[in-house]
């Protein structure tokens, strides 16, 4: 199963874009990249996922490099409520569909 | 849509007793649900995969006789922590995938249950 590497923590100024990187150099061709976030003492919240193409929804944008070995989650205008732990997960290649969480990136949005 | 509800949100129990946690998909059916555990300042650890109408699949190192999982309907899975001990105190989180969607579709998570064993 592909593993992901994320920075432990990041800061971002309120109102600015938050760019969260993720490395997944061992990703295989049929594995998706998922992003979830967890605000303190809550369950994880789905943000976005993608396979090859860049994706955008109301919450964020996902940029996947052409070789698919890394990706970036972009929160275009970070607010204080975006302070959370952000998890980049590669869907395991097995057919169970389970998600294995790494340590994630703690994003602190500052006023 | 895709709301997952857990009950209770918090529970305190005495050592040696059993505690049942419910996970419900409120507006969709889920053939598969997943149970996670999270200790303070740590990431989520997958405990088991719960399949409707069949036995749960446990991750390595998770005691199936201690953590009983029942997925009796398409909208309800339960986790029972039997003979709870203080080391079982943790944040338990369930997630569900909408029936009919592929393995690559997103999981929807409940808001967790904080278990404290005294």
CSV table of N, CA, C and O in Angstrom, one decimal, chain A residues 7-105:
chain,number,residue,atom,x,y,z
A,7,UNK,N,4.2,17.3,6.0
A,7,UNK,CA,4.9,18.1,7.0
A,7,UNK,C,4.1,18.0,8.3
A,7,UNK,O,2.8,17.9,8.3
A,8,UNK,N,4.7,18.0,9.4
A,8,UNK,CA,4.1,17.8,10.7
A,8,UNK,C,3.1,19.0,11.0
A,8,UNK,O,2.0,18.8,11.5
A,9,UNK,N,3.6,20.2,10.7
A,9,UNK,CA,2.8,21.4,11.0
A,9,UNK,C,3.0,22.5,10.0
A,9,UNK,O,4.1,22.6,9.4
A,10,UNK,N,2.0,23.4,9.9
A,10,UNK,CA,2.2,24.6,9.0
A,10,UNK,C,1.3,25.7,9.6
A,10,UNK,O,0.3,25.4,10.3
A,11,UNK,N,1.8,26.9,9.3
A,11,UNK,CA,1.0,28.1,9.7
A,11,UNK,C,0.5,28.8,8.4
A,11,UNK,O,1.1,28.7,7.4
A,12,UNK,N,-0.6,29.5,8.6
A,12,UNK,CA,-1.1,30.2,7.4
A,12,UNK,C,-1.8,31.5,8.0
A,12,UNK,O,-2.5,31.4,9.0
A,13,UNK,N,-1.7,32.6,7.3
A,13,UNK,CA,-2.4,33.8,7.7
A,13,UNK,C,-3.8,33.7,7.3
A,13,UNK,O,-4.1,33.3,6.1
A,14,UNK,N,-4.7,34.2,8.1
A,14,UNK,CA,-6.1,34.3,7.8
A,14,UNK,C,-6.3,35.1,6.5
A,14,UNK,O,-5.7,36.1,6.3
A,15,UNK,N,-7.2,34.5,5.6
A,15,UNK,CA,-7.4,35.2,4.3
A,15,UNK,C,-6.5,34.8,3.2
A,15,UNK,O,-6.8,35.1,2.0
A,16,UNK,N,-5.4,34.2,3.6
A,16,UNK,CA,-4.4,33.8,2.5
A,16,UNK,C,-4.7,32.4,2.1
A,16,UNK,O,-5.4,31.6,2.8
A,17,UNK,N,-4.1,32.0,1.0
A,17,UNK,CA,-4.2,30.6,0.6
A,17,UNK,C,-3.3,29.7,1.4
A,17,UNK,O,-2.2,30.0,1.7
A,18,UNK,N,-3.9,28.5,1.8
A,18,UNK,CA,-3.1,27.5,2.5
A,18,UNK,C,-2.8,26.4,1.5
A,18,UNK,O,-3.7,25.9,0.9
A,19,UNK,N,-1.5,26.1,1.3
A,19,UNK,CA,-1.1,25.1,0.4
A,19,UNK,C,-0.4,23.9,1.2
A,19,UNK,O,0.6,24.1,1.8
A,20,UNK,N,-1.1,22.8,1.2
A,20,UNK,CA,-0.6,21.7,2.0
A,20,UNK,C,-0.1,20.6,1.1
A,20,UNK,O,-0.8,20.0,0.3
A,21,UNK,N,1.2,20.3,1.2
A,21,UNK,CA,1.8,19.3,0.3
A,21,UNK,C,1.7,17.9,0.9
A,21,UNK,O,1.6,17.7,2.1
A,22,UNK,N,1.8,17.0,0.0
A,22,UNK,CA,1.8,15.5,0.3
A,22,UNK,C,2.6,14.8,-0.7
A,22,UNK,O,2.4,14.9,-1.9
A,23,UNK,N,3.5,14.0,-0.2
A,23,UNK,CA,4.3,13.1,-1.1
A,23,UNK,C,3.7,11.7,-1.0
A,23,UNK,O,3.5,11.1,0.1
A,24,UNK,N,3.6,11.1,-2.2
A,24,UNK,CA,3.1,9.7,-2.3
A,24,UNK,C,3.8,9.0,-3.4
A,24,UNK,O,3.2,8.6,-4.4
A,25,UNK,N,5.1,8.9,-3.3
A,25,UNK,CA,6.0,8.4,-4.4
A,25,UNK,C,5.7,7.0,-4.8
A,25,UNK,O,6.1,6.6,-5.9
A,26,UNK,N,5.1,6.2,-3.9
A,26,UNK,CA,4.9,4.8,-4.3
A,26,UNK,C,3.5,4.5,-4.7
A,26,UNK,O,3.1,3.3,-4.8
A,27,UNK,N,2.8,5.5,-5.0
A,27,UNK,CA,1.4,5.4,-5.4
A,27,UNK,C,1.3,4.5,-6.7
A,27,UNK,O,2.1,4.6,-7.6
A,28,UNK,N,0.3,3.7,-6.8
A,28,UNK,CA,0.1,2.9,-8.0
A,28,UNK,C,-1.0,3.5,-8.9
A,28,UNK,O,-1.8,4.4,-8.4
A,29,UNK,N,-1.1,3.0,-10.1
A,29,UNK,CA,-1.9,3.6,-11.1
A,29,UNK,C,-3.4,3.8,-10.8
A,29,UNK,O,-4.0,4.7,-11.3
A,30,UNK,N,-3.9,2.9,-10.0
A,30,UNK,CA,-5.4,2.9,-9.7
A,30,UNK,C,-5.7,3.4,-8.3
A,30,UNK,O,-6.8,3.3,-7.9
A,31,UNK,N,-4.7,4.0,-7.7
A,31,UNK,CA,-5.0,4.5,-6.3
A,31,UNK,C,-5.3,6.0,-6.3
A,31,UNK,O,-4.6,6.8,-7.0
A,32,UNK,N,-6.3,6.3,-5.6
A,32,UNK,CA,-6.8,7.7,-5.5
A,32,UNK,C,-6.1,8.4,-4.3
A,32,UNK,O,-5.6,7.8,-3.4
A,33,UNK,N,-6.0,9.7,-4.4
A,33,UNK,CA,-5.5,10.5,-3.3
A,33,UNK,C,-6.7,11.2,-2.6
A,33,UNK,O,-7.5,11.8,-3.3
A,34,UNK,N,-6.8,11.0,-1.3
A,34,UNK,CA,-7.9,11.6,-0.6
A,34,UNK,C,-7.3,12.6,0.4
A,34,UNK,O,-6.2,12.5,1.0
A,35,UNK,N,-8.1,13.6,0.7
A,35,UNK,CA,-7.8,14.6,1.8
A,35,UNK,C,-9.0,14.6,2.7
A,35,UNK,O,-10.2,14.9,2.3
A,36,UNK,N,-8.7,14.5,4.0
A,36,UNK,CA,-9.7,14.7,5.1
A,36,UNK,C,-9.1,15.7,6.1
A,36,UNK,O,-7.9,15.8,6.1
A,37,UNK,N,-9.9,16.2,6.9
A,37,UNK,CA,-9.4,17.0,8.0
A,37,UNK,C,-10.2,16.7,9.2
A,37,UNK,O,-11.3,16.3,9.2
A,38,UNK,N,-9.5,17.0,10.3
A,38,UNK,CA,-10.1,16.7,11.6
A,38,UNK,C,-9.9,17.9,12.5
A,38,UNK,O,-8.8,18.2,12.9
A,39,UNK,N,-11.0,18.5,12.9
A,39,UNK,CA,-11.0,19.6,13.8
A,39,UNK,C,-11.1,18.9,15.2
A,39,UNK,O,-11.7,17.9,15.4
A,40,UNK,N,-10.5,19.6,16.1
A,40,UNK,CA,-10.3,19.0,17.5
A,40,UNK,C,-11.5,18.3,18.0
A,40,UNK,O,-12.6,19.0,18.1
A,41,UNK,N,-11.4,17.1,18.5
A,41,UNK,CA,-12.4,16.3,19.1
A,41,UNK,C,-13.7,16.1,18.3
A,41,UNK,O,-14.8,15.9,18.8
A,42,UNK,N,-13.5,16.1,16.9
A,42,UNK,CA,-14.5,15.7,16.0
A,42,UNK,C,-14.1,14.6,15.1
A,42,UNK,O,-12.9,14.3,15.1
A,43,UNK,N,-15.0,14.0,14.4
A,43,UNK,CA,-14.7,13.0,13.4
A,43,UNK,C,-14.1,13.7,12.2
A,43,UNK,O,-14.3,14.9,11.9
A,44,UNK,N,-13.3,12.9,11.4
A,44,UNK,CA,-12.7,13.5,10.2
A,44,UNK,C,-13.8,13.9,9.2
A,44,UNK,O,-14.9,13.4,9.1
A,45,UNK,N,-13.5,15.0,8.4
A,45,UNK,CA,-14.4,15.5,7.4
A,45,UNK,C,-13.8,15.3,6.1
A,45,UNK,O,-12.6,15.7,5.8
A,46,UNK,N,-14.5,14.8,5.1
A,46,UNK,CA,-14.0,14.6,3.8
A,46,UNK,C,-13.9,16.0,3.1
A,46,UNK,O,-14.7,16.8,3.3
A,47,UNK,N,-12.7,16.1,2.4
A,47,UNK,CA,-12.5,17.4,1.7
A,47,UNK,C,-12.6,17.2,0.2
A,47,UNK,O,-13.5,17.8,-0.5
A,48,UNK,N,-11.8,16.3,-0.3
A,48,UNK,CA,-11.7,16.2,-1.8
A,48,UNK,C,-10.9,14.9,-2.1
A,48,UNK,O,-10.2,14.4,-1.3
A,49,UNK,N,-11.1,14.4,-3.3
A,49,UNK,CA,-10.2,13.3,-3.7
A,49,UNK,C,-10.0,13.3,-5.2
A,49,UNK,O,-10.8,14.0,-5.9
A,50,UNK,N,-9.0,12.7,-5.7
A,50,UNK,CA,-8.7,12.7,-7.1
A,50,UNK,C,-7.8,11.5,-7.5
A,50,UNK,O,-7.1,10.9,-6.7
A,51,UNK,N,-7.7,11.3,-8.8
A,51,UNK,CA,-6.9,10.2,-9.4
A,51,UNK,C,-5.7,10.7,-10.2
A,51,UNK,O,-4.6,10.5,-9.8
A,52,UNK,N,-6.0,11.5,-11.2
A,52,UNK,CA,-5.0,12.0,-12.0
A,52,UNK,C,-5.2,13.5,-12.3
A,52,UNK,O,-4.2,14.3,-12.2
A,53,UNK,N,-6.4,13.9,-12.5
A,53,UNK,CA,-6.7,15.3,-12.9
A,53,UNK,C,-6.8,16.2,-11.6
A,53,UNK,O,-7.1,15.7,-10.5
A,54,UNK,N,-6.6,17.4,-11.8
A,54,UNK,CA,-6.8,18.4,-10.7
A,54,UNK,C,-8.3,18.4,-10.4
A,54,UNK,O,-9.1,18.3,-11.3
A,55,UNK,N,-8.6,18.6,-9.2
A,55,UNK,CA,-10.0,18.7,-8.8
A,55,UNK,C,-10.3,19.9,-8.0
A,55,UNK,O,-9.4,20.4,-7.2
A,56,UNK,N,-11.5,20.4,-8.1
A,56,UNK,CA,-11.9,21.6,-7.3
A,56,UNK,C,-13.4,21.4,-6.8
A,56,UNK,O,-14.2,20.9,-7.6
A,57,UNK,N,-13.6,21.7,-5.6
A,57,UNK,CA,-15.0,21.8,-5.1
A,57,UNK,C,-15.2,23.0,-4.2
A,57,UNK,O,-14.3,23.9,-4.2
A,58,UNK,N,-16.2,23.1,-3.5
A,58,UNK,CA,-16.5,24.3,-2.7
A,58,UNK,C,-15.6,24.5,-1.6
A,58,UNK,O,-15.5,25.6,-1.0
A,59,UNK,N,-14.9,23.4,-1.2
A,59,UNK,CA,-14.0,23.6,0.0
A,59,UNK,C,-12.6,23.8,-0.4
A,59,UNK,O,-11.9,24.6,0.3
A,60,UNK,N,-12.1,23.2,-1.5
A,60,UNK,CA,-10.7,23.2,-1.8
A,60,UNK,C,-10.4,22.8,-3.2
A,60,UNK,O,-11.3,22.4,-4.0
A,61,UNK,N,-9.1,22.9,-3.6
A,61,UNK,CA,-8.6,22.4,-4.8
A,61,UNK,C,-7.5,21.4,-4.6
A,61,UNK,O,-6.8,21.5,-3.6
A,62,UNK,N,-7.4,20.4,-5.4
A,62,UNK,CA,-6.4,19.4,-5.3
A,62,UNK,C,-5.6,19.4,-6.6
A,62,UNK,O,-6.2,19.2,-7.7
A,63,UNK,N,-4.3,19.6,-6.4
A,63,UNK,CA,-3.4,19.6,-7.5
A,63,UNK,C,-2.5,18.4,-7.5
A,63,UNK,O,-1.8,18.2,-6.4
A,64,UNK,N,-2.6,17.5,-8.5
A,64,UNK,CA,-1.8,16.3,-8.5
A,64,UNK,C,-0.8,16.4,-9.6
A,64,UNK,O,-1.1,16.8,-10.7
A,65,UNK,N,0.5,16.1,-9.3
A,65,UNK,CA,1.5,16.3,-10.3
A,65,UNK,C,1.4,15.2,-11.4
A,65,UNK,O,0.7,14.2,-11.2
A,66,UNK,N,2.0,15.5,-12.5
A,66,UNK,CA,1.8,14.6,-13.6
A,66,UNK,C,2.2,13.2,-13.4
A,66,UNK,O,1.6,12.2,-13.8
A,67,UNK,N,3.3,13.0,-12.6
A,67,UNK,CA,3.8,11.7,-12.3
A,67,UNK,C,3.1,11.1,-11.1
A,67,UNK,O,3.3,9.9,-10.7
A,68,UNK,N,2.1,11.8,-10.5
A,68,UNK,CA,1.3,11.4,-9.4
A,68,UNK,C,2.0,11.1,-8.1
A,68,UNK,O,1.5,10.5,-7.2
A,69,UNK,N,3.3,11.5,-8.0
A,69,UNK,CA,4.1,11.2,-6.9
A,69,UNK,C,3.9,12.2,-5.7
A,69,UNK,O,4.3,12.0,-4.6
A,70,UNK,N,3.2,13.3,-6.0
A,70,UNK,CA,2.9,14.3,-5.0
A,70,UNK,C,1.6,15.0,-5.3
A,70,UNK,O,1.2,15.0,-6.5
A,71,UNK,N,1.1,15.7,-4.3
A,71,UNK,CA,-0.1,16.5,-4.5
A,71,UNK,C,-0.1,17.6,-3.5
A,71,UNK,O,0.6,17.6,-2.6
A,72,UNK,N,-1.0,18.6,-3.8
A,72,UNK,CA,-1.1,19.8,-2.9
A,72,UNK,C,-2.6,20.1,-2.8
A,72,UNK,O,-3.3,20.1,-3.7
A,73,UNK,N,-3.0,20.2,-1.5
A,73,UNK,CA,-4.3,20.7,-1.2
A,73,UNK,C,-4.3,22.2,-1.0
A,73,UNK,O,-3.4,22.7,-0.3
A,74,UNK,N,-5.2,22.9,-1.7
A,74,UNK,CA,-5.2,24.3,-1.6
A,74,UNK,C,-6.5,24.8,-1.0
A,74,UNK,O,-7.6,24.5,-1.5
A,75,UNK,N,-6.4,25.5,0.1
A,75,UNK,CA,-7.6,26.2,0.7
A,75,UNK,C,-7.4,27.6,0.3
A,75,UNK,O,-6.5,28.3,0.7
A,76,UNK,N,-8.3,28.1,-0.6
A,76,UNK,CA,-8.0,29.4,-1.3
A,76,UNK,C,-8.0,30.6,-0.4
A,76,UNK,O,-7.2,31.5,-0.6
A,77,UNK,N,-8.9,30.6,0.6
A,77,UNK,CA,-8.9,31.7,1.5
A,77,UNK,C,-9.1,31.2,3.0
A,77,UNK,O,-10.2,31.0,3.4
A,78,UNK,N,-8.0,30.9,3.6
A,78,UNK,CA,-8.1,30.2,4.9
A,78,UNK,C,-8.8,31.1,5.9
A,78,UNK,O,-8.5,32.3,6.0
A,79,UNK,N,-9.6,30.5,6.8
A,79,UNK,CA,-10.2,31.2,7.9
A,79,UNK,C,-9.8,30.5,9.2
A,79,UNK,O,-9.2,29.4,9.1
A,80,UNK,N,-10.1,31.1,10.3
A,80,UNK,CA,-9.7,30.5,11.6
A,80,UNK,C,-10.3,29.1,11.8
A,80,UNK,O,-9.8,28.2,12.4
A,81,UNK,N,-11.5,28.9,11.2
A,81,UNK,CA,-12.2,27.7,11.3
A,81,UNK,C,-11.5,26.5,10.5
A,81,UNK,O,-11.9,25.4,10.6
A,82,UNK,N,-10.6,26.9,9.7
A,82,UNK,CA,-9.8,25.9,8.9
A,82,UNK,C,-8.7,25.3,9.7
A,82,UNK,O,-8.0,24.4,9.2
A,83,UNK,N,-8.5,25.8,10.9
A,83,UNK,CA,-7.4,25.2,11.8
A,83,UNK,C,-7.8,23.8,12.1
A,83,UNK,O,-8.9,23.5,12.7
A,84,UNK,N,-7.0,22.8,11.8
A,84,UNK,CA,-7.3,21.4,11.9
A,84,UNK,C,-6.1,20.6,11.5
A,84,UNK,O,-5.1,21.1,11.1
A,85,UNK,N,-6.2,19.3,11.7
A,85,UNK,CA,-5.2,18.3,11.2
A,85,UNK,C,-5.7,17.8,9.8
A,85,UNK,O,-6.8,17.4,9.7
A,86,UNK,N,-4.9,17.9,8.8
A,86,UNK,CA,-5.2,17.6,7.5
A,86,UNK,C,-4.5,16.3,7.1
A,86,UNK,O,-3.3,16.2,7.2
A,87,UNK,N,-5.3,15.3,6.7
A,87,UNK,CA,-4.7,14.0,6.3
A,87,UNK,C,-4.8,13.8,4.8
A,87,UNK,O,-5.8,13.9,4.2
A,88,UNK,N,-3.6,13.4,4.3
A,88,UNK,CA,-3.5,13.0,2.9
A,88,UNK,C,-3.5,11.5,2.9
A,88,UNK,O,-2.6,10.9,3.6
A,89,UNK,N,-4.3,10.8,2.2
A,89,UNK,CA,-4.4,9.3,2.3
A,89,UNK,C,-4.5,8.8,0.9
A,89,UNK,O,-5.2,9.4,0.0
A,90,UNK,N,-3.7,7.8,0.6
A,90,UNK,CA,-3.9,7.1,-0.7
A,90,UNK,C,-4.7,5.8,-0.4
A,90,UNK,O,-4.4,5.0,0.5
A,91,UNK,N,-5.7,5.6,-1.2
A,91,UNK,CA,-6.6,4.5,-1.1
A,91,UNK,C,-5.8,3.2,-1.3
A,91,UNK,O,-5.2,3.0,-2.4
A,92,UNK,N,-5.8,2.3,-0.4
A,92,UNK,CA,-5.0,1.1,-0.6
A,92,UNK,C,-5.5,0.3,-1.8
A,92,UNK,O,-6.6,0.4,-2.2
A,93,UNK,N,-4.6,-0.4,-2.4
A,93,UNK,CA,-4.9,-1.0,-3.7
A,93,UNK,C,-5.8,-2.2,-3.5
A,93,UNK,O,-6.4,-2.7,-4.4
A,94,UNK,N,-5.9,-2.7,-2.2
A,94,UNK,CA,-6.8,-3.8,-2.0
A,94,UNK,C,-8.3,-3.4,-2.2
A,94,UNK,O,-8.6,-2.2,-2.2
A,95,UNK,N,-9.2,-4.3,-2.3
A,95,UNK,CA,-10.6,-4.0,-2.7
A,95,UNK,C,-11.5,-3.8,-1.4
A,95,UNK,O,-12.7,-3.9,-1.5
A,96,UNK,N,-10.8,-3.5,-0.3
A,96,UNK,CA,-11.7,-3.3,0.9
A,96,UNK,C,-12.2,-1.9,1.0
A,96,UNK,O,-13.2,-1.6,1.7
A,97,UNK,N,-11.5,-1.0,0.4
A,97,UNK,CA,-11.9,0.4,0.5
A,97,UNK,C,-11.6,1.1,1.8
A,97,UNK,O,-12.0,2.2,2.1
A,98,UNK,N,-10.8,0.4,2.7
A,98,UNK,CA,-10.5,1.0,4.0
A,98,UNK,C,-9.5,2.1,3.8
A,98,UNK,O,-8.6,2.1,2.9
A,99,UNK,N,-9.5,3.1,4.7
A,99,UNK,CA,-8.5,4.2,4.7
A,99,UNK,C,-7.6,4.1,5.9
A,99,UNK,O,-8.1,3.9,7.0
A,100,UNK,N,-6.3,4.2,5.6
A,100,UNK,CA,-5.3,4.1,6.7
A,100,UNK,C,-4.8,5.5,6.8
A,100,UNK,O,-4.2,6.1,5.9
A,101,UNK,N,-4.9,6.1,8.0
A,101,UNK,CA,-4.5,7.4,8.3
A,101,UNK,C,-3.1,7.5,8.7
A,101,UNK,O,-2.6,6.7,9.5
A,102,UNK,N,-2.3,8.5,8.2
A,102,UNK,CA,-1.0,8.8,8.7
A,102,UNK,C,-1.1,9.8,9.8
A,102,UNK,O,-2.2,10.0,10.4
A,103,UNK,N,0.0,10.6,10.0
A,103,UNK,CA,0.0,11.5,11.1
A,103,UNK,C,-0.6,12.9,10.7
A,103,UNK,O,-0.9,13.7,11.5
A,104,UNK,N,-0.6,13.2,9.4
A,104,UNK,CA,-1.3,14.4,9.0
A,104,UNK,C,-0.4,15.7,9.2
A,104,UNK,O,0.6,15.6,9.8
A,105,UNK,N,-1.0,16.8,8.8
A,105,UNK,CA,-0.4,18.1,9.0
A,105,UNK,C,-1.3,18.9,9.8
A,105,UNK,O,-2.5,19.1,9.5
